[in-house]
Short mmCIF file of C-alpha atoms in Angstrom, two decimals:
data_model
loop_
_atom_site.label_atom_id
_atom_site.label_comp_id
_atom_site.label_asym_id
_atom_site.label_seq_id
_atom_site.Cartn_x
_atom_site.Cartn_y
_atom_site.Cartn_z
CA UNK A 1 86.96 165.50 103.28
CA UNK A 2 83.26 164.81 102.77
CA UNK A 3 84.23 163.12 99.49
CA UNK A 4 86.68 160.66 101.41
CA UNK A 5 83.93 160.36 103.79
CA UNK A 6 81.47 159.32 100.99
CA UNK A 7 83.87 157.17 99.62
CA UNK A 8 84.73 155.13 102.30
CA UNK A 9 80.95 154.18 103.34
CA UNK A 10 80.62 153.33 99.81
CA UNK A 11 83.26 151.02 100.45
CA UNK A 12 81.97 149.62 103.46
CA UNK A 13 78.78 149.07 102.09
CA UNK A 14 80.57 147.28 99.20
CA UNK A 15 81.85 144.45 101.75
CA UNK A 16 78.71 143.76 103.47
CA UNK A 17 76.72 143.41 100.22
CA UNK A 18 76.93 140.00 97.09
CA UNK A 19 75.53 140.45 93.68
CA UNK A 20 72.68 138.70 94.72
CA UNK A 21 72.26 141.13 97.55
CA UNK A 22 73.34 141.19 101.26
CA UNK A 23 75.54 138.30 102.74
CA UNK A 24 73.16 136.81 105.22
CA UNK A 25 74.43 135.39 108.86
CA UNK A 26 74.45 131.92 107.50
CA UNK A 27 77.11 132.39 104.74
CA UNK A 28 79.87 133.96 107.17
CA UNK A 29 82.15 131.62 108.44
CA UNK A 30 82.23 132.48 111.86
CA UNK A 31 78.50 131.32 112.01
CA UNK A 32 79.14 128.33 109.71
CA UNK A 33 82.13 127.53 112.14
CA UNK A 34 79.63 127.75 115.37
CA UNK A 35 77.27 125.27 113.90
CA UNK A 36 80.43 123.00 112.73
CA UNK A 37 81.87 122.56 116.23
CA UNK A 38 78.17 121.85 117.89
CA UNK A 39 76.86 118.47 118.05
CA UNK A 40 75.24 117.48 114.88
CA UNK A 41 73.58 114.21 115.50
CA UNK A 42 70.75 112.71 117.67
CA UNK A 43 73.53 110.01 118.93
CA UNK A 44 76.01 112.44 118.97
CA UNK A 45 73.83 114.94 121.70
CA UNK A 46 73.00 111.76 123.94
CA UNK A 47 76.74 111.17 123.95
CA UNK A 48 77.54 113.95 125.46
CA UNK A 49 74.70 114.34 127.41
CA UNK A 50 76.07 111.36 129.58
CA UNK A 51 80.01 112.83 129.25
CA UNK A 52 78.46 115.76 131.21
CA UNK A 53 76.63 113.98 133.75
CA UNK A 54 79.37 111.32 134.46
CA UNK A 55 81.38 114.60 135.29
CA UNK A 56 78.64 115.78 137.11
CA UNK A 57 79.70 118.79 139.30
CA UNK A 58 83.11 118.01 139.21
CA UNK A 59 83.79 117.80 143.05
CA UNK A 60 86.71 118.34 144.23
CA UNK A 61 88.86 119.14 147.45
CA UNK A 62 92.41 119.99 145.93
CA UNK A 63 93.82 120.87 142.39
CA UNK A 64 95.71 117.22 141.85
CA UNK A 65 92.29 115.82 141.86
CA UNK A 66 90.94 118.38 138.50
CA UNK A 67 91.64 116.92 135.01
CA UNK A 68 91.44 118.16 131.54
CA UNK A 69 89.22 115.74 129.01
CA UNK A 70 89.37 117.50 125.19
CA UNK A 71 85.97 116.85 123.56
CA UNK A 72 84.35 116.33 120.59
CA UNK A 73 86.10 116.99 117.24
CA UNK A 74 86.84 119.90 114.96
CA UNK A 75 86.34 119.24 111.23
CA UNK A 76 89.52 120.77 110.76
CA UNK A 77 90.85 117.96 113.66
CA UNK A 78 91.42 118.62 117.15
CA UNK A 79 89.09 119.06 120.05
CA UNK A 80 86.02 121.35 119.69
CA UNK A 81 85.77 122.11 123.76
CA UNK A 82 87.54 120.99 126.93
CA UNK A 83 85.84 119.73 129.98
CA UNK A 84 87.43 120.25 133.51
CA UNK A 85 85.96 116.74 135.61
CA UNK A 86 87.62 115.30 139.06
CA UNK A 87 88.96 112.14 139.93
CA UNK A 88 87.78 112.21 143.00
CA UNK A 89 83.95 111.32 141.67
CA UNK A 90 84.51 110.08 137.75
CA UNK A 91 85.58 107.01 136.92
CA UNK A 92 88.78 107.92 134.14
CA UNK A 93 87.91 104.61 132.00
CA UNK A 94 83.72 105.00 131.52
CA UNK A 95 84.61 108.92 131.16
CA UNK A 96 87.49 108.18 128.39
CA UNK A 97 85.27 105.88 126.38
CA UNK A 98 82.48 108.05 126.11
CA UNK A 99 84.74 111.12 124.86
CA UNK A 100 86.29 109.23 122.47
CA UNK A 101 82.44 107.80 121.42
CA UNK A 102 81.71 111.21 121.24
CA UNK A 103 84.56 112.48 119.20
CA UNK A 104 83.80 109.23 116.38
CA UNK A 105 80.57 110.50 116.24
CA UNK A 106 81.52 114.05 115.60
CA UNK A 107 84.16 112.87 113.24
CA UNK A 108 81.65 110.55 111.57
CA UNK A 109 79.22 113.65 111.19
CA UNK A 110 82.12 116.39 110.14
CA UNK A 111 83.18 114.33 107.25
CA UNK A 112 79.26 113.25 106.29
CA UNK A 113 78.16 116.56 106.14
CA UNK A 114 81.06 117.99 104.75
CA UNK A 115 80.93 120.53 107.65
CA UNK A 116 84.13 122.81 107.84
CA UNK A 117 85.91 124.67 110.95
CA UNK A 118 88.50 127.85 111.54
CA UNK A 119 90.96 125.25 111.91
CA UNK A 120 91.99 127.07 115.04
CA UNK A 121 94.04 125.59 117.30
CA UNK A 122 92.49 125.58 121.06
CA UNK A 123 94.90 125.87 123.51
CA UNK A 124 94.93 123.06 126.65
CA UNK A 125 93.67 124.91 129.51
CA UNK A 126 94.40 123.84 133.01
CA UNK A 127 91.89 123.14 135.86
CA UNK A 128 92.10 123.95 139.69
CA UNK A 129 89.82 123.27 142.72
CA UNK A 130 87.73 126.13 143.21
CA UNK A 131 84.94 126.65 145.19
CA UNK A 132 85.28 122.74 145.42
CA UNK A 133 84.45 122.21 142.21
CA UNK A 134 86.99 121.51 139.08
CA UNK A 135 87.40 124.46 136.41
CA UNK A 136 89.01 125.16 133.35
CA UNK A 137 91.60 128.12 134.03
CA UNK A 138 93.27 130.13 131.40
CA UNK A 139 97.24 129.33 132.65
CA UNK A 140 98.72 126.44 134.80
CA UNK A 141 97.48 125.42 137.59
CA UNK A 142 99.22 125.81 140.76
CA UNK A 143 100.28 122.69 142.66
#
């Protein structure tokens, strides 16, 4: 048992060590997909820097008046985040041509860079009045 035992942590350590000696946070994807989906640009920060405060606190009074904006852009494609904002403040136009500014930029800086993703798919969440103010929610809203 205590040779199984030995084994097996020499197999572990195995996994978590390169030739050139241990694989550092950088190399693992997970932390190389973080830094892909963040905003990588100057331009690209200020961009969304005025996406969130045209949403502002979202304000709302009923669900009907929360929408769903997908931001940025994946290098794999797709949105990076979602963004719950309310119709009853936002104007839909301004807001839609600063998230699709924002995902050219990203798009612009994923292919530059040669930055990669997980390629995961994020599913569309839903957003509902609460606390009169818009959120993302995991499911449907209810209407």
């Amino acid at each position: 048992m205590q040779k199984l035992a030995v084994l097996l942590l020499l197999a572990c350590a195995a996994c978590t060590t390169r030739a050139d000696g241990p694989v550092s946070r950088e190399a693992s994807p997970v932390a190389a997909d973080r830094t892909a989906d963040q905003p990588a640009t100057q331009a690209s920060s200020g961009t969304l820097a005025q996406l969130q405060a045209l949403v502002g606190k979202a304000d709302c009074t009923s669900d009907n008046q929360c929408q769903v904006l997908p931001v940025g852009a994946k290098a794999c494609g797709g949105p990076a985040s979602y963004l719950a904002w309310s119709t009853a403040k936002t104007d839909a136009g301004a807001l839609q041509a600063l998230a699709e500014r924002y995902r050219s930029e990203q798009q612009a800086s994923n292919a530059a860079s040669g930055r990669v993703s997980n390629c995961r798919v994020l599913p569309v969440p839903a957003a509902a009045c609460r606390a009169n103010t818009c959120q993302l929610t995991d499911g449907a809203a209810v209407r």
